[in-house]
XYZ file of C-alpha atoms in Angstrom:
745
model
C 187.860 108.131 -32.951
C 186.979 106.812 -29.486
C 184.382 108.838 -27.595
C 183.655 108.798 -23.885
C 179.974 109.396 -23.263
C 177.916 110.620 -20.406
C 174.182 110.395 -20.003
C 173.142 112.900 -17.400
C 169.819 111.116 -16.706
C 169.408 107.375 -16.197
C 167.748 106.777 -19.576
C 166.995 108.638 -22.771
C 163.853 110.718 -22.536
C 161.604 111.338 -25.459
C 161.823 114.840 -26.981
C 158.669 116.841 -27.310
C 157.465 118.194 -30.622
C 159.318 121.450 -29.927
C 163.076 121.130 -30.295
C 164.861 121.100 -26.968
C 167.748 122.928 -28.583
C 165.511 125.880 -29.337
C 164.175 126.061 -25.821
C 165.151 128.879 -23.487
C 166.890 128.169 -20.222
C 168.025 130.090 -17.174
C 171.427 129.494 -15.525
C 172.685 131.089 -12.320
C 176.004 129.404 -11.490
C 179.227 130.647 -9.915
C 182.584 128.836 -10.076
C 180.770 125.721 -11.272
C 182.050 122.791 -13.329
C 180.779 121.802 -16.775
C 179.277 118.712 -15.153
C 177.059 120.947 -13.056
C 176.170 122.991 -16.129
C 175.062 119.891 -18.044
C 172.994 118.680 -15.102
C 171.200 121.988 -14.948
C 170.576 121.952 -18.687
C 169.201 118.404 -18.415
C 166.784 119.491 -15.714
C 165.306 122.128 -18.011
C 165.491 120.294 -21.370
C 165.498 116.761 -22.790
C 168.916 117.067 -24.430
C 171.436 114.207 -24.119
C 175.188 114.771 -24.093
C 178.032 112.918 -25.818
C 181.537 114.003 -24.759
C 184.814 113.108 -26.433
C 187.013 113.571 -23.392
C 185.786 113.012 -19.852
C 188.255 115.666 -18.694
C 185.877 118.316 -19.928
C 183.608 117.531 -16.961
C 186.274 118.750 -14.610
C 186.494 122.155 -16.237
C 185.399 124.544 -13.523
C 185.467 128.225 -12.620
C 182.513 128.727 -14.917
C 180.344 131.638 -13.887
C 177.201 132.318 -15.831
C 174.124 134.337 -14.989
C 171.540 134.305 -17.778
C 167.780 134.391 -17.786
C 165.501 132.834 -20.405
C 167.912 132.625 -23.332
C 168.335 129.862 -25.965
C 170.462 126.836 -25.043
C 172.975 127.662 -27.790
C 173.574 131.158 -26.400
C 174.134 129.777 -22.915
C 176.592 127.119 -24.160
C 178.530 129.696 -26.163
C 179.169 131.642 -22.959
C 180.233 128.485 -21.128
C 182.735 127.456 -23.861
C 183.980 130.972 -24.579
C 187.372 130.454 -22.882
C 187.641 126.643 -23.251
C 189.279 124.556 -26.036
C 186.010 122.745 -26.780
C 183.232 123.154 -29.276
C 179.740 121.757 -29.417
C 177.106 120.874 -31.964
C 173.639 119.397 -31.815
C 172.577 116.229 -33.681
C 168.901 115.870 -34.700
C 167.985 118.532 -32.128
C 168.271 115.876 -29.403
C 171.950 115.357 -28.575
C 174.781 117.748 -27.706
C 178.148 116.515 -29.007
C 181.083 118.100 -27.181
C 184.524 117.763 -28.816
C 188.017 119.016 -28.130
C 189.145 121.445 -30.800
C 191.927 123.999 -31.086
C 190.465 127.425 -31.582
C 192.920 128.170 -34.385
C 191.771 125.038 -36.217
C 188.275 126.301 -35.936
C 189.194 129.644 -37.506
C 191.022 127.947 -40.365
C 187.879 126.130 -41.360
C 188.736 122.599 -40.218
C 185.647 120.366 -40.497
C 186.421 118.053 -37.593
C 183.153 119.116 -35.999
C 181.239 117.989 -39.051
C 183.163 114.703 -38.963
C 182.087 114.094 -35.392
C 178.517 114.872 -36.266
C 178.545 112.484 -39.203
C 179.841 109.674 -37.021
C 176.702 109.725 -34.852
C 174.180 107.354 -36.452
C 170.713 106.158 -35.510
C 170.369 102.412 -35.079
C 166.916 100.871 -35.326
C 165.954 97.286 -34.821
C 163.715 94.677 -33.236
C 164.354 92.289 -30.336
C 162.777 88.811 -30.534
C 163.057 85.565 -28.572
C 164.177 82.177 -29.830
C 160.702 81.572 -31.284
C 160.716 84.830 -33.211
C 158.167 86.505 -30.942
C 158.806 90.169 -30.061
C 160.074 90.999 -26.574
C 158.565 94.133 -25.132
C 160.322 96.405 -22.617
C 163.764 94.875 -23.103
C 166.639 97.222 -22.203
C 168.841 98.304 -25.130
C 171.983 100.026 -23.816
C 174.829 101.811 -25.524
C 177.583 100.634 -23.179
C 180.012 103.212 -24.549
C 177.773 106.259 -24.262
C 175.730 105.011 -21.305
C 172.551 105.748 -23.233
C 169.592 103.395 -22.992
C 166.098 102.823 -24.347
C 163.362 100.199 -23.937
C 161.735 98.225 -26.722
C 158.072 98.922 -27.416
C 155.253 96.351 -27.456
C 156.424 95.127 -30.859
C 160.033 94.750 -29.668
C 161.236 97.734 -31.714
C 163.857 100.267 -30.593
C 165.907 103.228 -31.818
C 169.179 104.421 -30.253
C 172.082 106.797 -31.073
C 175.611 105.433 -31.439
C 178.925 105.951 -33.191
C 181.040 103.336 -34.976
C 182.871 101.201 -32.451
C 180.212 101.544 -29.718
C 178.931 98.401 -27.994
C 175.159 97.880 -27.911
C 173.907 95.467 -25.241
C 170.398 93.966 -24.965
C 169.328 92.893 -21.480
C 166.119 91.152 -20.437
C 165.243 89.118 -17.360
C 165.437 85.382 -17.993
C 167.452 85.742 -21.211
C 171.143 85.791 -22.036
C 172.717 89.209 -22.602
C 173.373 90.093 -26.221
C 176.196 92.376 -27.428
C 176.547 94.080 -30.810
C 179.415 96.232 -32.105
C 178.358 99.260 -34.137
C 179.853 99.785 -37.594
C 179.385 102.536 -40.184
C 176.877 100.289 -41.970
C 174.796 99.629 -38.850
C 172.379 102.426 -39.595
C 171.680 101.317 -43.169
C 168.923 98.819 -42.308
C 167.002 97.736 -39.190
C 168.552 95.014 -37.059
C 166.849 91.843 -35.856
C 168.356 90.781 -32.541
C 167.432 87.322 -31.263
C 168.120 86.584 -27.606
C 168.032 83.131 -26.011
C 166.640 82.024 -22.646
C 169.272 81.908 -19.939
C 167.910 78.692 -18.404
C 168.073 76.050 -21.105
C 168.915 73.527 -18.396
C 165.477 73.695 -16.731
C 165.367 69.893 -16.759
C 168.110 69.935 -14.148
C 166.050 72.113 -11.776
C 163.832 70.282 -9.272
C 160.913 72.058 -7.605
C 160.289 70.601 -4.151
C 157.561 73.023 -3.133
C 159.911 74.762 -0.695
C 162.758 75.616 -3.057
C 164.198 75.131 -6.505
C 167.466 73.228 -6.504
C 169.663 71.506 -9.009
C 169.037 67.815 -9.440
C 172.688 67.086 -8.663
C 172.335 68.802 -5.285
C 169.124 67.035 -4.278
C 169.015 64.179 -1.817
C 166.439 61.579 -2.764
C 164.789 60.190 -5.881
C 162.572 62.322 -8.094
C 161.219 62.574 -11.601
C 159.262 65.213 -13.448
C 157.303 65.853 -16.604
C 156.606 69.098 -18.468
C 153.201 70.178 -19.726
C 154.223 69.760 -23.355
C 154.809 66.054 -22.672
C 151.282 65.540 -21.332
C 148.462 64.535 -23.635
C 145.273 66.416 -22.751
C 142.221 65.543 -24.814
C 139.644 67.332 -22.686
C 138.164 64.227 -21.053
C 141.123 63.469 -18.811
C 141.522 64.107 -15.142
C 144.927 65.203 -13.898
C 145.543 61.702 -12.593
C 144.775 60.182 -15.986
C 147.103 62.469 -17.933
C 149.920 61.507 -15.547
C 149.320 57.813 -16.121
C 152.491 56.230 -17.481
C 154.396 59.538 -17.456
C 156.085 59.411 -14.038
C 158.162 56.354 -13.082
C 157.105 54.914 -9.752
C 153.615 56.471 -9.862
C 150.695 54.097 -10.289
C 147.280 55.376 -11.388
C 144.342 52.964 -11.082
C 140.843 53.640 -12.410
C 138.496 52.101 -9.870
C 135.408 52.637 -12.003
C 134.482 53.388 -15.559
C 132.169 56.130 -14.366
C 132.866 59.799 -15.055
C 133.746 61.896 -12.012
C 134.931 59.103 -9.749
C 138.363 59.522 -8.210
C 141.344 57.464 -9.243
C 143.675 55.686 -6.875
C 147.168 57.218 -6.929
C 150.068 55.353 -5.366
C 153.741 56.307 -5.262
C 156.136 53.364 -4.831
C 153.277 50.867 -4.511
C 150.729 50.164 -1.788
C 151.720 50.150 1.869
C 151.017 47.111 4.017
C 149.686 49.434 6.719
C 146.036 50.397 6.460
C 145.261 54.084 6.360
C 145.231 57.015 3.976
C 147.786 55.905 1.405
C 147.340 58.780 -1.016
C 150.390 60.948 -1.764
C 150.699 64.571 -0.694
C 149.605 66.963 -3.450
C 151.404 70.338 -3.538
C 150.400 73.156 -5.909
C 152.711 76.187 -6.174
C 154.273 75.378 -2.807
C 150.976 74.949 -0.921
C 149.856 71.550 0.435
C 146.374 70.658 -0.828
C 143.739 69.023 1.369
C 140.969 66.635 0.310
C 137.532 68.310 0.193
C 136.186 65.492 2.389
C 138.162 64.356 5.451
C 139.673 60.904 5.707
C 137.399 58.635 7.735
C 139.472 56.929 10.413
C 136.735 54.357 11.048
C 137.426 52.787 7.650
C 140.694 51.424 9.045
C 138.731 48.545 10.588
C 136.581 47.945 7.502
C 139.190 46.689 5.048
C 137.502 44.711 2.307
C 133.991 45.633 3.449
C 131.367 47.446 1.422
C 131.838 51.234 1.458
C 129.724 53.308 3.787
C 127.431 56.025 2.478
C 130.046 58.691 3.188
C 132.772 56.781 1.340
C 130.384 56.191 -1.545
C 129.789 59.935 -1.823
C 133.493 60.708 -1.494
C 134.288 58.671 -4.602
C 132.247 61.121 -6.675
C 133.651 64.311 -5.106
C 137.289 63.916 -6.121
C 140.611 64.416 -4.410
C 142.715 67.376 -3.296
C 143.395 68.665 -6.847
C 139.902 68.221 -8.290
C 139.703 72.033 -8.602
C 142.785 72.357 -10.841
C 142.477 72.498 -14.629
C 144.903 70.220 -16.513
C 145.493 73.068 -18.987
C 146.984 75.249 -16.220
C 149.774 72.784 -15.359
C 153.308 73.816 -16.269
C 155.234 70.872 -14.802
C 154.784 68.006 -12.353
C 157.504 66.665 -10.051
C 157.179 63.548 -7.905
C 159.360 63.042 -4.824
C 159.414 59.295 -4.517
C 161.470 58.122 -1.597
C 161.602 58.572 2.171
C 163.813 61.654 1.796
C 160.603 63.600 1.091
C 159.624 63.134 4.743
C 162.494 65.456 5.674
C 160.558 68.202 3.882
C 156.897 67.401 4.449
C 156.904 65.159 7.519
C 155.490 61.687 8.029
C 152.546 62.204 5.685
C 155.062 62.277 2.831
C 155.802 58.591 3.425
C 153.317 57.930 0.599
C 155.221 60.258 -1.736
C 154.790 63.882 -2.780
C 153.513 65.150 -6.129
C 154.449 68.799 -6.725
C 152.570 70.755 -9.399
C 153.729 74.108 -10.770
C 151.096 76.121 -12.619
C 151.593 78.261 -15.702
C 152.513 81.939 -15.505
C 153.021 84.639 -18.065
C 156.322 84.855 -19.927
C 158.396 87.991 -19.509
C 158.886 89.863 -22.746
C 156.047 88.162 -24.555
C 153.411 90.242 -26.232
C 149.806 89.487 -25.215
C 149.048 85.937 -26.322
C 145.714 84.159 -26.542
C 145.532 80.365 -26.556
C 142.301 78.517 -27.218
C 141.931 74.773 -26.808
C 138.797 72.987 -27.924
C 138.322 69.255 -27.652
C 135.418 67.031 -28.647
C 135.264 63.302 -28.183
C 132.837 60.497 -28.895
C 133.331 57.080 -27.348
C 132.032 53.822 -28.713
C 129.047 52.458 -26.824
C 129.667 49.201 -25.032
C 128.143 46.147 -26.680
C 128.221 42.371 -26.591
C 130.198 42.202 -29.844
C 133.601 41.847 -28.180
C 132.459 40.136 -24.993
C 132.418 36.363 -24.719
C 128.949 36.252 -23.186
C 126.063 33.927 -23.963
C 122.984 35.002 -25.830
C 119.486 33.852 -24.841
C 119.484 30.566 -26.752
C 122.922 29.591 -25.433
C 121.835 30.342 -21.885
C 118.667 28.244 -22.266
C 120.728 25.368 -23.694
C 123.042 25.476 -20.677
C 120.096 25.429 -18.264
C 118.490 22.528 -20.150
C 121.774 20.577 -20.038
C 122.123 21.193 -16.298
C 118.682 19.630 -15.766
C 119.150 16.756 -18.200
C 122.501 15.763 -16.643
C 120.931 15.730 -13.223
C 123.155 18.474 -11.801
C 120.048 19.979 -10.202
C 117.337 17.552 -9.153
C 115.518 19.415 -6.361
C 113.096 22.129 -7.401
C 113.782 24.062 -4.196
C 117.298 24.722 -5.450
C 116.119 26.032 -8.787
C 115.888 29.721 -9.705
C 112.500 31.335 -10.165
C 113.448 33.073 -13.407
C 114.384 31.988 -16.898
C 114.369 28.333 -17.951
C 114.697 27.161 -14.343
C 111.662 29.204 -13.338
C 109.472 27.739 -16.111
C 110.715 24.215 -15.437
C 110.004 24.635 -11.726
C 106.430 25.710 -12.475
C 105.946 22.766 -14.886
C 107.286 20.230 -12.378
C 105.023 21.706 -9.691
C 102.135 21.364 -12.207
C 101.247 25.067 -12.072
C 101.580 25.349 -15.875
C 101.010 22.910 -18.725
C 103.668 21.448 -20.993
C 102.467 23.591 -23.868
C 102.792 26.699 -21.710
C 106.251 25.537 -20.619
C 107.335 24.840 -24.199
C 106.060 28.157 -25.562
C 107.656 29.985 -22.635
C 111.042 28.378 -23.363
C 110.814 29.367 -27.036
C 110.073 32.932 -25.964
C 113.121 32.913 -23.674
C 115.352 31.761 -26.534
C 114.324 34.740 -28.638
C 114.347 37.448 -25.903
C 118.068 38.150 -26.274
C 117.736 41.352 -24.202
C 120.481 43.830 -25.061
C 121.269 45.246 -21.613
C 124.135 47.322 -22.980
C 121.778 49.000 -25.423
C 119.315 49.775 -22.608
C 121.830 50.928 -19.996
C 124.575 52.527 -22.087
C 124.888 55.348 -24.592
C 127.324 56.796 -27.097
C 128.846 59.520 -24.917
C 129.711 62.915 -26.362
C 132.083 65.060 -24.336
C 133.606 68.478 -24.906
C 136.187 70.736 -23.330
C 136.764 74.446 -23.961
C 139.695 76.367 -22.512
C 140.963 79.872 -23.280
C 143.981 81.581 -21.719
C 145.571 85.031 -21.911
C 149.225 85.616 -21.052
C 151.996 88.130 -21.494
C 154.323 90.427 -19.613
C 157.402 92.564 -19.559
C 160.230 93.442 -17.213
C 157.854 94.912 -14.656
C 155.562 91.885 -14.421
C 153.653 89.071 -16.099
C 150.104 87.801 -16.151
C 148.260 84.583 -17.012
C 144.502 84.082 -16.962
C 142.417 81.138 -18.085
C 138.827 79.995 -18.185
C 137.686 76.468 -18.896
C 134.459 74.560 -19.389
C 134.276 70.782 -19.392
C 131.273 68.573 -20.032
C 131.566 64.804 -19.940
C 128.941 62.146 -20.410
C 129.593 58.712 -19.030
C 129.024 55.606 -21.102
C 126.344 54.529 -18.631
C 123.122 56.528 -18.871
C 122.709 58.795 -15.848
C 126.426 59.411 -15.277
C 128.136 62.693 -16.197
C 130.042 65.726 -15.001
C 130.055 69.439 -15.772
C 132.870 71.674 -14.520
C 133.762 75.383 -14.736
C 137.256 76.588 -13.806
C 138.914 80.013 -13.856
C 142.358 81.139 -12.727
C 144.479 84.292 -12.634
C 148.242 84.424 -11.979
C 150.157 87.701 -11.773
C 153.742 88.660 -10.984
C 155.200 92.108 -10.417
C 158.701 93.485 -9.973
C 158.311 96.912 -8.345
C 162.079 97.120 -7.857
C 164.994 95.027 -9.093
C 165.189 93.423 -5.651
C 161.505 92.878 -4.920
C 159.323 90.282 -6.634
C 155.612 89.782 -5.949
C 153.382 86.972 -7.220
C 149.748 86.147 -6.637
C 147.235 83.646 -7.958
C 143.520 83.013 -7.635
C 141.545 79.977 -8.815
C 137.817 79.305 -8.705
C 136.088 76.095 -9.747
C 132.722 74.409 -9.606
C 131.879 70.872 -10.643
C 128.654 68.871 -10.596
C 128.631 65.076 -10.925
C 125.729 62.662 -11.291
C 126.068 58.958 -10.574
C 124.388 55.892 -9.135
C 123.373 54.683 -5.701
C 123.780 50.956 -4.987
C 123.341 50.182 -8.693
C 126.147 49.128 -11.035
C 125.065 49.132 -14.699
C 128.213 47.387 -15.950
C 128.013 44.571 -13.438
C 124.352 44.088 -14.248
C 124.840 44.104 -18.037
C 127.676 41.572 -17.920
C 126.311 39.228 -15.251
C 122.566 39.220 -15.956
C 121.085 36.614 -18.270
C 119.777 37.938 -21.569
C 116.745 35.666 -21.344
C 115.283 38.093 -18.778
C 113.106 40.668 -20.548
C 113.282 44.368 -19.722
C 109.767 45.106 -20.957
C 106.508 43.203 -21.215
C 104.684 42.827 -24.509
C 102.490 45.808 -23.611
C 105.546 48.046 -23.123
C 105.466 48.097 -19.316
C 108.505 47.190 -17.247
C 109.022 43.497 -16.699
C 109.923 42.551 -13.125
C 111.418 39.429 -11.605
C 112.013 38.488 -7.999
C 115.263 39.569 -6.385
C 115.473 38.865 -2.638
C 111.751 38.053 -2.819
C 110.769 41.453 -4.242
C 110.189 42.860 -7.713
C 113.289 44.021 -9.513
C 113.928 45.824 -12.779
C 117.165 47.752 -13.166
C 115.505 50.448 -15.259
C 113.124 51.081 -12.380
C 116.040 51.164 -9.912
C 117.903 53.737 -12.009
C 114.814 55.893 -12.452
C 114.096 55.996 -8.717
C 117.602 56.384 -7.254
C 120.595 58.583 -7.883
C 123.727 60.294 -6.683
C 124.371 64.030 -7.050
C 127.519 65.865 -5.972
C 128.629 69.487 -6.151
C 132.082 70.838 -5.308
C 132.968 74.548 -5.170
C 136.573 75.581 -4.511
C 138.428 78.864 -4.042
C 142.234 78.894 -3.887
C 144.554 81.872 -3.511
C 148.280 82.354 -2.962
C 150.513 85.368 -2.434
C 154.296 85.266 -2.608
C 156.871 87.980 -1.908
C 160.639 87.727 -2.418
C 163.249 90.332 -1.553
C 166.944 90.060 -2.376
C 169.192 91.213 0.442
C 172.891 92.053 0.157
C 175.631 89.403 0.254
C 173.580 86.648 -1.422
C 170.677 86.510 1.053
C 167.014 86.405 0.088
C 163.915 86.530 2.232
C 160.650 84.984 1.051
C 157.114 84.857 2.414
C 154.257 82.836 0.927
C 150.630 82.721 2.037
C 148.125 80.228 0.676
C 144.410 80.087 1.502
C 142.065 77.362 0.251
C 138.333 76.963 0.728
C 136.014 74.253 -0.548
C 132.354 73.448 -0.060
C 130.999 70.013 -0.872
C 127.354 69.035 -1.106
C 126.696 65.393 -1.886
C 123.519 63.376 -1.730
C 122.339 59.885 -2.648
C 118.776 58.643 -2.534
C 116.471 55.700 -3.252
C 112.697 56.141 -3.379
C 110.041 53.786 -2.031
C 109.609 52.281 -5.506
C 113.032 50.600 -5.489
C 113.872 47.006 -4.638
C 116.324 48.019 -1.901
C 113.601 49.905 -0.023
C 111.161 47.025 -0.519
C 113.626 44.821 1.376
C 113.352 47.239 4.325
C 109.585 47.667 4.001
C 109.036 43.849 3.604
C 106.279 44.167 1.004
C 105.717 45.716 -2.389
C 104.871 49.391 -2.467
C 101.148 50.163 -2.179
C 100.072 46.625 -1.341
C 99.012 47.367 2.252
C 97.426 50.363 3.934
C 97.642 51.899 7.439
C 95.026 49.511 8.848
C 96.769 46.340 7.705
C 98.981 44.377 10.135
C 101.808 44.243 7.577
C 101.798 48.049 7.423
C 102.020 48.306 11.222
C 104.836 45.743 11.309
C 106.926 47.559 8.679
C 109.915 49.613 9.822
C 109.470 51.910 6.803
C 105.862 51.761 5.566
C 106.241 54.961 3.488
C 109.119 56.750 1.784
C 112.662 55.896 0.851
C 116.142 56.898 2.002
C 118.233 60.052 1.575
C 121.891 60.422 2.549
C 123.353 63.939 2.535
C 126.803 65.257 3.345
C 127.824 68.919 3.557
C 131.466 69.654 4.307
C 133.310 72.984 4.404
C 137.068 72.846 4.369
C 139.218 75.901 5.111
C 142.975 75.745 5.308
C 145.833 78.191 5.140
C 149.619 77.981 4.977
C 151.992 80.798 5.871
C 155.688 80.161 5.308
C 158.625 82.504 5.864
C 162.168 81.610 4.903
C 165.638 83.096 4.606
C 167.924 81.622 1.982
C 171.567 82.132 1.110
C 173.453 81.262 -2.059
C 176.954 82.334 -3.007
C 179.604 81.212 -5.471
C 183.235 81.634 -4.451
C 186.130 81.598 -6.903
C 183.669 80.574 -9.630
C 183.590 76.963 -8.387
C 182.632 76.778 -4.701
C 178.867 76.918 -4.106
C 177.507 77.513 -0.625
C 173.747 77.576 -0.105
C 171.303 77.221 2.729
C 167.729 77.908 3.745
C 165.867 78.109 7.027
C 162.430 79.167 8.053
C 159.138 78.536 9.783
C 155.720 77.459 8.556
C 152.264 77.793 10.102
C 149.470 75.635 8.716
C 145.865 75.162 9.766
C 143.206 72.836 8.380
C 139.536 72.900 9.424
C 136.622 70.651 8.464
C 133.057 71.546 9.438
C 129.984 69.728 8.238
C 127.415 67.040 8.756
C 126.422 63.640 7.434
C 122.871 62.381 7.760
C 120.882 59.407 6.578
C 117.143 60.104 6.699
C 114.358 57.584 6.063
C 110.900 58.403 4.752
C 112.140 60.455 1.784
C 109.483 61.185 -0.874
C 111.283 62.750 -3.880
C 108.139 62.678 -6.039
C 106.048 64.499 -3.405
C 107.878 67.810 -3.373
C 110.988 66.182 -1.887
C 109.164 65.875 1.413
C 109.591 63.421 4.294
C 107.350 61.173 6.317
C 108.583 60.138 9.741
C 108.997 56.388 10.218
C 107.114 55.054 13.290
C 109.056 54.991 16.536
C 107.486 51.629 17.447
C 106.227 48.753 15.330
C 104.365 45.505 15.940
C 106.130 42.157 15.931
C 104.649 38.949 14.511
C 102.832 38.300 17.824
C 101.286 41.765 17.824
C 103.515 43.174 20.562
C 104.814 46.746 20.386
C 108.593 46.956 19.967
C 111.092 49.696 19.123
C 111.732 50.404 15.464
C 115.245 49.092 14.777
C 115.510 51.432 11.812
C 116.666 54.172 14.192
C 119.599 52.085 15.406
C 120.972 51.064 12.001
C 124.693 51.876 11.824
C 124.397 53.040 15.453
C 124.567 56.752 14.502
C 122.142 57.824 11.747
C 123.535 61.392 11.722
C 126.916 62.838 12.611
C 128.723 66.164 12.760
C 132.245 66.830 11.552
C 134.315 69.355 13.475
C 137.981 68.740 12.894
C 140.790 71.240 13.446
C 144.478 70.558 12.854
C 147.199 73.142 13.477
C 150.843 72.704 12.556
C 154.002 74.644 13.396
C 157.084 73.609 11.441
C 160.708 74.666 11.409
C 163.069 73.695 8.637
C 166.750 74.120 7.853
C 168.725 72.871 4.885
C 172.156 73.564 3.482
C 174.721 72.373 0.989
């Protein structure tokens, strides 16, 4: 028997503990239709209605005036002169059926047959991975009844054999099931599949999502599951070798230093050749501004500001690799049509993770620990002490060096020079050479360590039809192989989406990060360990540091490392808000607002005990006092050097667009998008290099003299104040952009 059903309300409502059928109602209707009667009953009770013939709704001329009587009594009055009967199933549903009154008197059991045909179907809705989908819509297409799955994906719905049950959930294919008499015997397990299995064909440009076949220009992308994250990687490192046309170069083995990223190679024009980084549609800015003056310094040593910048990181230093969902690179000049001339170096678009609709609350925890092997001489083709002494002896014996003035003052050459100048005896020379052959100083053992690093990341995600959420917190601690180098970072993020109405979609995200990096200042442990002779001792026999002359002043790299350093701290706050609203006729309006803030504090210092300060002071520390001529002639008689940079970067992007997409005759696709974007980027800060720094005296300063004495005893200006022309500088840079864009296909 085929039934036509009507659900007076939009969805099935739960029935209270008291039976709705036993409730009392009041009806005051005149010349009304049965449809109006059922609506009034629905207002006062939670009963649902199943009707065999839709024509019953048109039955009118029903007049009833009752006050506070049971539902059954009221219905009996309504059906008194009509060829229909009713019954109630499970005290929740009224079944209305056509029946001849004479058949009813003769005892025909058609009513009981109709009642028996109504069965309760229970089941569970899961995704393709077997995980339950909460808040999925389960509809009886025939009866127009509907329920939602609970947090475990379970549901229960009334149906009769032959009814069609449909399961609908956003982002998944619709599922249909035909009810049979056996459907109520055991619970069903309904598995629904994602509707977008072709996500590899969708390209995210930062402004829109389009099919790869419709895109102009070259691109490639990689999903998060294809990236190897071991906890010690930067985002640049995990992309290495994953995106064709993208070159990642590690400029240093130190932890925390930025990598060079190039798309389609290096340009022959000097300038900022880094690609544009875009995260969730928002262009990211470097925490430190690009220094235009470096355009004329190609190949020169980096300035103090550039040295600090290497430890701060690039525009995505705040982003956790664990929060990446996919990465798309726009590789050719077509990207400039979207992002302007700055996209000539390529665009790398990152999409972050969000909660999955229909997924029960999920917790993911990633923990990574790593230990790297300490560098050693075992695999390096470098000479030991005896080999180095033999080479020096051969150089002298073959006459390659015959003038003592051209000989070094250290090692074998230094001893030989003293012997030839008769300042030491042959026995002293011979014993000194034997000592050099056995020194065999292990610089790698002194300067390097076995680094232990760890990474902890925990995320929470889930969601239903009304919205999704994703939150994560991460901690990362890395030790560099060189002693004194390391980084500690904390990152937290929260992404939320909401669908208040079927046409309106809202999304927001917030990320906070803080990282601290320690490094070196004008000292390179690797260069020193690989290029310094092992005959040079690090310590004297009494355990004190052993010094040798470098640029005429005492030098020991352990002393340099202990009295110099580089410390950097970066704090970032990033937020985005996105709103989409579907208009009629295939139009959609979208507005996205992104706000980013970062604060960078970086400093590098060298105390008065270092060799580099001795070269400015022109004598060893503590040798002369204020009354000595050498003290009065020194540009920096006390203290060292401190370089500090504080930069605050604030930028926002506000983009509004109107898009259109329509399919005609199931084969003609017309789409287009137009809009306007406002973007502002502000840098405020200062860079200063201050002399006279005393880190071991409460981090205080002593002011270098304004005037000094020359060799003839004349008073002259201290040239220390004119080094690099400007010892201190302010950064106040504001860039505003107004963009209009239009695309169509």
